[in-house]
mmCIF file of C-alpha atoms in Angstrom:
data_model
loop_
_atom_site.group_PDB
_atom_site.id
_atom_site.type_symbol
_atom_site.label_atom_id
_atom_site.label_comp_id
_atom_site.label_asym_id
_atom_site.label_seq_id
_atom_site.Cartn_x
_atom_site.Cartn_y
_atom_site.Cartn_z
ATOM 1 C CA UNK M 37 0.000 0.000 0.000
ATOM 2 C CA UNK M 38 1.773 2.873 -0.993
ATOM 3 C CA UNK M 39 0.936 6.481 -0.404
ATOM 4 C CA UNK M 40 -1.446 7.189 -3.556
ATOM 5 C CA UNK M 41 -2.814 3.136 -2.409
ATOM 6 C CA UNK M 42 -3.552 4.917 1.213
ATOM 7 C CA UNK M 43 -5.249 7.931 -0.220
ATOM 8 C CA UNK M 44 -7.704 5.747 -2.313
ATOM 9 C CA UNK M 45 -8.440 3.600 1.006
ATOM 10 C CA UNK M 46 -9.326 6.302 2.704
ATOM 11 C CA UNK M 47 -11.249 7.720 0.049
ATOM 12 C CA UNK M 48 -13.254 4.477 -0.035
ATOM 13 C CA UNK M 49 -14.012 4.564 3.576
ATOM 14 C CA UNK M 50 -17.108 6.239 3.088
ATOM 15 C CA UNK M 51 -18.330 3.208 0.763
ATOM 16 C CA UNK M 52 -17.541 0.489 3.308
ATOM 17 C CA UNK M 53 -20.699 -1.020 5.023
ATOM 18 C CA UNK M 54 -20.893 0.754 8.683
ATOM 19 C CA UNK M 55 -19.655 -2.515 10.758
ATOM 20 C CA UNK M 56 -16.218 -2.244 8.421
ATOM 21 C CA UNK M 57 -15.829 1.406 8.612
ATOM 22 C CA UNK M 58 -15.692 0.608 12.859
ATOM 23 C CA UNK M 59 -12.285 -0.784 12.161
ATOM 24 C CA UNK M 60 -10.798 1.317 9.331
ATOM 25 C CA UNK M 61 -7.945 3.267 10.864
ATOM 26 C CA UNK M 62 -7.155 5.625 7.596
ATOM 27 C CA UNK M 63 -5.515 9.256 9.166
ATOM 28 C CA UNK M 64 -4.704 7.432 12.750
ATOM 29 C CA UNK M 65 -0.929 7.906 13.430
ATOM 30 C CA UNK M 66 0.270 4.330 15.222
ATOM 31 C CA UNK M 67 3.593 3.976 16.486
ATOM 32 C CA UNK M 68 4.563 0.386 17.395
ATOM 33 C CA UNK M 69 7.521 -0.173 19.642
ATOM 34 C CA UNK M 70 9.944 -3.598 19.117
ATOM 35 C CA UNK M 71 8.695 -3.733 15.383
ATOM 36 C CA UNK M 72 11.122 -4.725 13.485
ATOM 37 C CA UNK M 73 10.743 -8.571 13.389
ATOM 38 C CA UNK M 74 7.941 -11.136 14.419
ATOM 39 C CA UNK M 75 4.970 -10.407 16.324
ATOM 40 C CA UNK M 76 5.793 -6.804 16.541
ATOM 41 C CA UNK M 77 6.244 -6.800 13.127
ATOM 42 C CA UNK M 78 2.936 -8.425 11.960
ATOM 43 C CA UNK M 79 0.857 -6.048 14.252
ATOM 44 C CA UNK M 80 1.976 -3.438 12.712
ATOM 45 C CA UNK M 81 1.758 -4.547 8.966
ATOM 46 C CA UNK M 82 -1.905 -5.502 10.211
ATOM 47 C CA UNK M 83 -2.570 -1.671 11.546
ATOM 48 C CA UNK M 84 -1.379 -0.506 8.092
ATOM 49 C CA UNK M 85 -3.086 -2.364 6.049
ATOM 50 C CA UNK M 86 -6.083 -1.383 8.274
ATOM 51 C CA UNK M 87 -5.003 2.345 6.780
ATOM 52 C CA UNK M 88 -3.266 3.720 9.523
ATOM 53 C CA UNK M 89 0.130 5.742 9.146
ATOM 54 C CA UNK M 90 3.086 3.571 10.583
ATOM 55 C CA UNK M 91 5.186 4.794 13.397
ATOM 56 C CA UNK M 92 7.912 1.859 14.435
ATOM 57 C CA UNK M 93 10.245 2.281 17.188
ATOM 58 C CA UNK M 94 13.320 -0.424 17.291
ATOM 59 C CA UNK M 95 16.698 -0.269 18.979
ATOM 60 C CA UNK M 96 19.402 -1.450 16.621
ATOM 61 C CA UNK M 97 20.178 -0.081 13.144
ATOM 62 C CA UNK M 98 21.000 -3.413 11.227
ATOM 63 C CA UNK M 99 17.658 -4.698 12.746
ATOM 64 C CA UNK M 100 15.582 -1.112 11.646
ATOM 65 C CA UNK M 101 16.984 -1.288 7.857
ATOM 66 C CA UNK M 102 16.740 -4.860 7.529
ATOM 67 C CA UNK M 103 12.590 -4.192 8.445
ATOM 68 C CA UNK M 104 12.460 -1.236 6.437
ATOM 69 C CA UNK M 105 12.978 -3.447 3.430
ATOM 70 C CA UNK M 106 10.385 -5.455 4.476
ATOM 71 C CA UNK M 107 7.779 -3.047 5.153
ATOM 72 C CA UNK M 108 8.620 -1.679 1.520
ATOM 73 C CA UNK M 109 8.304 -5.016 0.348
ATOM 74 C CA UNK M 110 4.925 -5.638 1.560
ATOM 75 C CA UNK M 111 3.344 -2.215 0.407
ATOM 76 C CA UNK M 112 3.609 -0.204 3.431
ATOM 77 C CA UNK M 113 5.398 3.265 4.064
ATOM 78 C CA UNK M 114 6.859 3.660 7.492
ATOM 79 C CA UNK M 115 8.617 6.275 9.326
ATOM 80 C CA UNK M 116 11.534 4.614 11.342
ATOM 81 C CA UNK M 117 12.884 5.972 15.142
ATOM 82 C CA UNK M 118 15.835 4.339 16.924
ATOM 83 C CA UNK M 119 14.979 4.657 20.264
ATOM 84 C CA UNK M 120 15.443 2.811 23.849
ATOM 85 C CA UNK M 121 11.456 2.735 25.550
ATOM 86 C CA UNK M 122 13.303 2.588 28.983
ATOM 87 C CA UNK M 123 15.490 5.700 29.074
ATOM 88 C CA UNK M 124 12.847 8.336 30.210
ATOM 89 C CA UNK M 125 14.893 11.343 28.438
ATOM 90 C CA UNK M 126 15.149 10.139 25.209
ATOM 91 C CA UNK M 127 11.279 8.838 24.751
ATOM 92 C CA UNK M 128 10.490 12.167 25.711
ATOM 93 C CA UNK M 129 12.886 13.676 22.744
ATOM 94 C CA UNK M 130 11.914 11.250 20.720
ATOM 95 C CA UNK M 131 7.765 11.478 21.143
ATOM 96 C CA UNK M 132 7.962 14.846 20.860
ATOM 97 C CA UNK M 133 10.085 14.538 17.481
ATOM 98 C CA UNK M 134 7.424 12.030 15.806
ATOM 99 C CA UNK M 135 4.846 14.580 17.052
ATOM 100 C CA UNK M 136 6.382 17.240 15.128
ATOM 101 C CA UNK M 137 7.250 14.866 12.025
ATOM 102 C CA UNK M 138 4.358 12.742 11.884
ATOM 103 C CA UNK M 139 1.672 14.256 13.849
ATOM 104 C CA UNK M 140 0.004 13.396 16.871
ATOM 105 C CA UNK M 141 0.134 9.469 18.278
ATOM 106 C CA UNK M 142 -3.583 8.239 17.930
ATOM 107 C CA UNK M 143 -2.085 4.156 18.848
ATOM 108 C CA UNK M 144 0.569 3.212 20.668
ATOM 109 C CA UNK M 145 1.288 -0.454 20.832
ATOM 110 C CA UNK M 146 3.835 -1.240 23.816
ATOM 111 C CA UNK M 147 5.522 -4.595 22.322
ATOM 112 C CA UNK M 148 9.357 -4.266 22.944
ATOM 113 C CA UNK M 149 10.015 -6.589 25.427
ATOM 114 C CA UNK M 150 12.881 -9.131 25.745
ATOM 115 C CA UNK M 151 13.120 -12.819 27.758
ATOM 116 C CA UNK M 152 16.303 -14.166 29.970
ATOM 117 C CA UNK M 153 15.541 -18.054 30.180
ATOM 118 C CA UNK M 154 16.893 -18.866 33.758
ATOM 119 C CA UNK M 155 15.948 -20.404 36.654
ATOM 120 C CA UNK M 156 15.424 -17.911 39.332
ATOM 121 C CA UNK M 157 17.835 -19.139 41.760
ATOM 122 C CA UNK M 158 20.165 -18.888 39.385
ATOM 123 C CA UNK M 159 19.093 -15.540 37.976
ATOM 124 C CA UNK M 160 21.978 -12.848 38.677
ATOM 125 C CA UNK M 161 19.725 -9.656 40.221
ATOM 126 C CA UNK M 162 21.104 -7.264 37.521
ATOM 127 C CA UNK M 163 19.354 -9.450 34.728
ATOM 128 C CA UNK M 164 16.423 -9.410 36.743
ATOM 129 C CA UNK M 165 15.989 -5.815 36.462
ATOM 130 C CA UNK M 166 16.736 -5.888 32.881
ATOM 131 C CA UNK M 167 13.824 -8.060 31.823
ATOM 132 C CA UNK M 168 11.400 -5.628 34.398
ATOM 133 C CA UNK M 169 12.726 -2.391 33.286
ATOM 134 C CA UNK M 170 12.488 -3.483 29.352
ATOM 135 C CA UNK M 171 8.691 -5.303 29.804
ATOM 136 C CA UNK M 172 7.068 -3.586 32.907
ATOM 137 C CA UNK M 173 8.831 0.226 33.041
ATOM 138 C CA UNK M 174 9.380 0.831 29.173
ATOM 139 C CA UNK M 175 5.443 0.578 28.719
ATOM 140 C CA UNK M 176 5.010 2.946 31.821
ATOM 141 C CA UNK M 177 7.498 5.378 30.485
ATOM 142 C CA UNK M 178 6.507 4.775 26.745
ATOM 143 C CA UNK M 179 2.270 5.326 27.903
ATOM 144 C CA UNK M 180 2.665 7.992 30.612
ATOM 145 C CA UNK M 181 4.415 10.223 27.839
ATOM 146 C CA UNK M 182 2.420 9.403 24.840
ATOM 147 C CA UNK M 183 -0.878 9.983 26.983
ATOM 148 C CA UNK M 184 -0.567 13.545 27.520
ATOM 149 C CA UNK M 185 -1.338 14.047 23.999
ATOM 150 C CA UNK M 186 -4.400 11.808 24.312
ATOM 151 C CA UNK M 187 -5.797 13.616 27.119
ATOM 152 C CA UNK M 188 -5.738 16.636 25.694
ATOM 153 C CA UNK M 189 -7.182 15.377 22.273
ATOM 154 C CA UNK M 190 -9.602 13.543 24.314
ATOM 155 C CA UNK M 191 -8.957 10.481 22.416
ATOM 156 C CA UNK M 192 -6.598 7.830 21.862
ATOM 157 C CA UNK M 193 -5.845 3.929 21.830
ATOM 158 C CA UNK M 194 -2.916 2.329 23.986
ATOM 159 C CA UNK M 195 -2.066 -1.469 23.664
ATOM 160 C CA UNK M 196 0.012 -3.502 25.784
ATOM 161 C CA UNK M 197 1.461 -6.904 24.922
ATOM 162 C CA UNK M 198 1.102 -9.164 27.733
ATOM 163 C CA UNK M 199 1.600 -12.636 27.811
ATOM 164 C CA UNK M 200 0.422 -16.197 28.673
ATOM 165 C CA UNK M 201 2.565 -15.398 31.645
ATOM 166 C CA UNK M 202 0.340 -13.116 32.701
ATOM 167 C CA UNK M 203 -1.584 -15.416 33.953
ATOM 168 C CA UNK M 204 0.379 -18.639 34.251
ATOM 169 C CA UNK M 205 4.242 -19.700 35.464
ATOM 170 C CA UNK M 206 6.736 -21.603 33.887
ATOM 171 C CA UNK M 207 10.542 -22.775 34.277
ATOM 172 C CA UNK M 208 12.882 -20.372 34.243
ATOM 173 C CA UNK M 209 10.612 -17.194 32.761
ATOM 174 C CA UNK M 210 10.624 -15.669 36.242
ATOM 175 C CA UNK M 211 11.394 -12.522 35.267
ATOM 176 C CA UNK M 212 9.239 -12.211 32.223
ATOM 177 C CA UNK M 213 6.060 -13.892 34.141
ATOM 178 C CA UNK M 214 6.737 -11.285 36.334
ATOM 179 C CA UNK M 215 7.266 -8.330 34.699
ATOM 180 C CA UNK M 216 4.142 -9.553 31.855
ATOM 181 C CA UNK M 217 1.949 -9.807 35.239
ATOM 182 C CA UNK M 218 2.670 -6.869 36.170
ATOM 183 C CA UNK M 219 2.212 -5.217 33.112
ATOM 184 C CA UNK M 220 -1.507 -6.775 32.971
ATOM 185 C CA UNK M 221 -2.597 -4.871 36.370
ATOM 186 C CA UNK M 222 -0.691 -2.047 34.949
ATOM 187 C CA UNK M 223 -2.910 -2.209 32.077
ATOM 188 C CA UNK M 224 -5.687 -2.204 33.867
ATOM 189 C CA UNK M 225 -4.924 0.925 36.511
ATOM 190 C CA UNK M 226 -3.966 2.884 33.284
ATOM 191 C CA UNK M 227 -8.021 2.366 31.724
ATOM 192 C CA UNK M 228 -9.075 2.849 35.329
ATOM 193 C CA UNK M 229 -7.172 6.633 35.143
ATOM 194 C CA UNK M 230 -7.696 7.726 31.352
ATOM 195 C CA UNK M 231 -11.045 6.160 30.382
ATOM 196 C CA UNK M 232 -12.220 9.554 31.517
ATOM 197 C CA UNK M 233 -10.246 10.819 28.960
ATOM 198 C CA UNK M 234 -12.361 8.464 26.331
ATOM 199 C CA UNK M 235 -8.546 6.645 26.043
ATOM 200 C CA UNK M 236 -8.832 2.899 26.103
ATOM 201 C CA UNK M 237 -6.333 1.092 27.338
ATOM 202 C CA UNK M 238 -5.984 -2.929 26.602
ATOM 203 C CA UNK M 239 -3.778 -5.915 26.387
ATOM 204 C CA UNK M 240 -2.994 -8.492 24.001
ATOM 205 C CA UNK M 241 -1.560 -11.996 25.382
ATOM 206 C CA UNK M 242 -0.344 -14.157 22.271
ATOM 207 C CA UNK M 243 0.172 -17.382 22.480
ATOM 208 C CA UNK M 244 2.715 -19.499 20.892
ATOM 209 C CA UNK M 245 2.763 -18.599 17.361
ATOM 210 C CA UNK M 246 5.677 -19.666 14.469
ATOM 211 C CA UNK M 247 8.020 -17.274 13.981
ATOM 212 C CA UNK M 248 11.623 -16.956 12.753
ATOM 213 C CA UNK M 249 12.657 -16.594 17.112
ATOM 214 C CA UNK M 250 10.667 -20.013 17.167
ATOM 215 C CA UNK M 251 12.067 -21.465 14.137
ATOM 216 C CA UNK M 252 14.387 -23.664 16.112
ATOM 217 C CA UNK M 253 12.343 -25.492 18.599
ATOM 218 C CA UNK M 254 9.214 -26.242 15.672
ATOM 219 C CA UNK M 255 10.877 -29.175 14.137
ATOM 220 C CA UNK M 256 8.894 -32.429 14.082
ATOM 221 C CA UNK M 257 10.373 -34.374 17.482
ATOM 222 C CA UNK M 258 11.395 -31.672 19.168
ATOM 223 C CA UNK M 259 9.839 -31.899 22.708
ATOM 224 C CA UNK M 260 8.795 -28.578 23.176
ATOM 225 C CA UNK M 261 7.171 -28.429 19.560
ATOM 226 C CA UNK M 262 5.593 -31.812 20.463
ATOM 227 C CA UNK M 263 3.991 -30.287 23.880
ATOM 228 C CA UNK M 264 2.556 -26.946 22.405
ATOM 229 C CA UNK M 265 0.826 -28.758 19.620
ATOM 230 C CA UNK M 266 -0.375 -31.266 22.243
ATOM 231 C CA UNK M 267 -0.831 -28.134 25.086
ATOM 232 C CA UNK M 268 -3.389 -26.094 22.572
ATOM 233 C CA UNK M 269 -6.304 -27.014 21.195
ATOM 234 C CA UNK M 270 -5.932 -25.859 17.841
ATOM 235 C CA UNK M 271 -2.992 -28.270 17.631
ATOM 236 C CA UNK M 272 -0.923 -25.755 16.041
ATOM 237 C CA UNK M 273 1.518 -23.071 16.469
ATOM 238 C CA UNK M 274 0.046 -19.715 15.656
ATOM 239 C CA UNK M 275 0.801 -17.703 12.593
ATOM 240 C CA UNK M 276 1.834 -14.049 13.472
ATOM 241 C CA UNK M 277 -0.705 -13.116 10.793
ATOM 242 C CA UNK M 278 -3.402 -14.074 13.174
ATOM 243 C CA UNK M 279 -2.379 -11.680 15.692
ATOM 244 C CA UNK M 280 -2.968 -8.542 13.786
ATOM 245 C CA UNK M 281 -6.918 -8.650 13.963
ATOM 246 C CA UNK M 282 -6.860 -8.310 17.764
ATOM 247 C CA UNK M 283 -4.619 -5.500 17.453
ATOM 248 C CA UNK M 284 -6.668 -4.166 14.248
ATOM 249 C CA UNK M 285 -9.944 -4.266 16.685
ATOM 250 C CA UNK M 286 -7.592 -2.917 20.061
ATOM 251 C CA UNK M 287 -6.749 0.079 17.815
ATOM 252 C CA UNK M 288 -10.203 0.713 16.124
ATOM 253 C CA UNK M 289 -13.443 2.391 16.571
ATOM 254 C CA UNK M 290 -14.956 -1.218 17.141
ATOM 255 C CA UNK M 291 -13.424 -1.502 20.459
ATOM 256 C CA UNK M 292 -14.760 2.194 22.270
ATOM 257 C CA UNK M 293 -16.123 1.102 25.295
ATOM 258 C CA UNK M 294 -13.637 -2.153 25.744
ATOM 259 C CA UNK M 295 -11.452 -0.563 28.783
ATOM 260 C CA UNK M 296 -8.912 -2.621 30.953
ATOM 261 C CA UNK M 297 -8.916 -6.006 28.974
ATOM 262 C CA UNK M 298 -6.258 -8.506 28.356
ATOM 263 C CA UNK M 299 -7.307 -10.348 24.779
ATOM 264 C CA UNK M 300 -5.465 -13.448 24.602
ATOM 265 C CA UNK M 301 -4.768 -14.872 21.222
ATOM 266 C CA UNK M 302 -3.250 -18.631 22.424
ATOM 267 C CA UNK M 303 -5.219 -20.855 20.401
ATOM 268 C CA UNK M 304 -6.930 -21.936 23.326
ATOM 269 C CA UNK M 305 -4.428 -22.817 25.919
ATOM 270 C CA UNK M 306 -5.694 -20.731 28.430
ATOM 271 C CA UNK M 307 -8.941 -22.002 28.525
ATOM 272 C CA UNK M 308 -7.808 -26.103 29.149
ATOM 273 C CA UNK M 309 -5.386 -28.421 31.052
ATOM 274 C CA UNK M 310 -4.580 -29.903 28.342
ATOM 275 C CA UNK M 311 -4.574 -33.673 26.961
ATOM 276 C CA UNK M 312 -3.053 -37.069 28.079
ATOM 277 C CA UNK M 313 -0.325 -37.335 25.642
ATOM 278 C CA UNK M 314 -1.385 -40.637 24.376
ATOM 279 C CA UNK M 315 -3.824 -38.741 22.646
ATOM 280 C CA UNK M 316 -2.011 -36.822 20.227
#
């Protein structure tokens, strides 16, 4: 989609039957942090093909130009900030930059976020921190400067990637479970504060879904692969295309009066213990 592509969509929004035109986001400025591969990546080539103008924050430059050629690739024109969501200074330079460049931030999608897989008594305290400050403070910093804006607009849309760990532990995800559970109550104090502001604030948890960071472990055999498929009832990984409808609906008229909910996109897993193995 290109920019003569965008003009025509939203040109054609007035054509669209009213329950489409609820989740057309044509002139809506959405910046998406940690886009520049998987999941992060396919929410935000869902937003703009949805018609919204892309915003995407990463943090290296090899990563940003490598995504840049994607986004190109797939029709899309994106404006590109290097950026790190958990040093408070430089979000502020930087939000006030796209502001001035782009226009005002309609969406924000909080999805930078990293993982350290190790046991927690093993855990050295300074990685700890690392995993909360990137997944539990960025979003704080990244939503408590963005929403100033909103307020005063008296409008806007704020996302927060969660997690299955939001709601459920595993081995040696401490930190992330933590900081992801955290970030779901955080998620819902920030809709009980600005949906006065007619700003709704929600979550998305994904599930497991296949992407080139799960490449590895989704080879027939492996154990892991084996106990997802068996663990959700789909019986399938995910494909990151599927997660850009909840964000679509997150970021969209359709969702107006949806405040302080965590959508989880898992397949399923949530919702069952699972099946005897035999069963497969």
């Amino acid at each position: 989609m290109d920019l003569e592509n965008n003009r025509i969509h939203r040109n054609n929004k007035k054509h669209l039957p009213m329950s489409l035109k609820m989740f057309d986001l044509s002139g809506k400025n959405a910046l998406v942090t940690g886009a520049t591969h998987g999941l992060g990546m396919a929410m935000a080539k869902g937003l703009g093909d949805a018609g919204a103008n892309l915003i995407i924050n990463g943090h290296t430059p090899e990563k940003m130009e490598k995504a840049m050629k994607e986004y190109r690739e797939h029709g899309l024109v994106v404006h590109s900030y290097l950026f790190d969501v958990t040093d408070e200074e430089e979000v502020i330079r930087k939000i006030n930059q796209i502001e001035k460049e782009v226009g005002p931030i309609d969406i924000l999608v909080n999805n930078a976020g990293i993982i350290k897989r190790v046991p927690l008594a093993e855990m050295e305290v300074k990685d700890y921190r690392e995993v909360i400050d990137t997944d539990l403070v960025g979003p704080f910093i990244m939503a408590k400067h963005v929403v100033q804006g909103m307020i005063e607009r008296r409008r806007g849309k704020i996302i927060n990637i969660c997690s299955m760990m939001s709601e459920m532990g595993r081995d040696t995800v401490g930190a992330y479970a933590a900081a992801k559970g955290g970030l779901k109550m955080l998620t819902r104090n920030m809709a009980t504060e600005w949906a006065r502001y007619n700003i709704q604030v929600n979550g998305i948890g994904p599930g497991y879904f296949a992407t080139e960071q799960t490449a590895p472990i989704r080879e027939k055999g492996n154990p892991i692969h084996e106990f997802i498929k068996n663990r959700t009832p789909a019986g399938e990984w995910g494909s990151p295309e599927q997660l850009a409808g909840a964000a679509i609906f997150l970021a969209s008229e359709a969702s107006d009066f949806v405040n302080g909910h965590i959508l989880y996109v898992d397949g399923g897993i949530l919702a069952t213990i699972g099946k005897p193995l035999e069963n497969q």
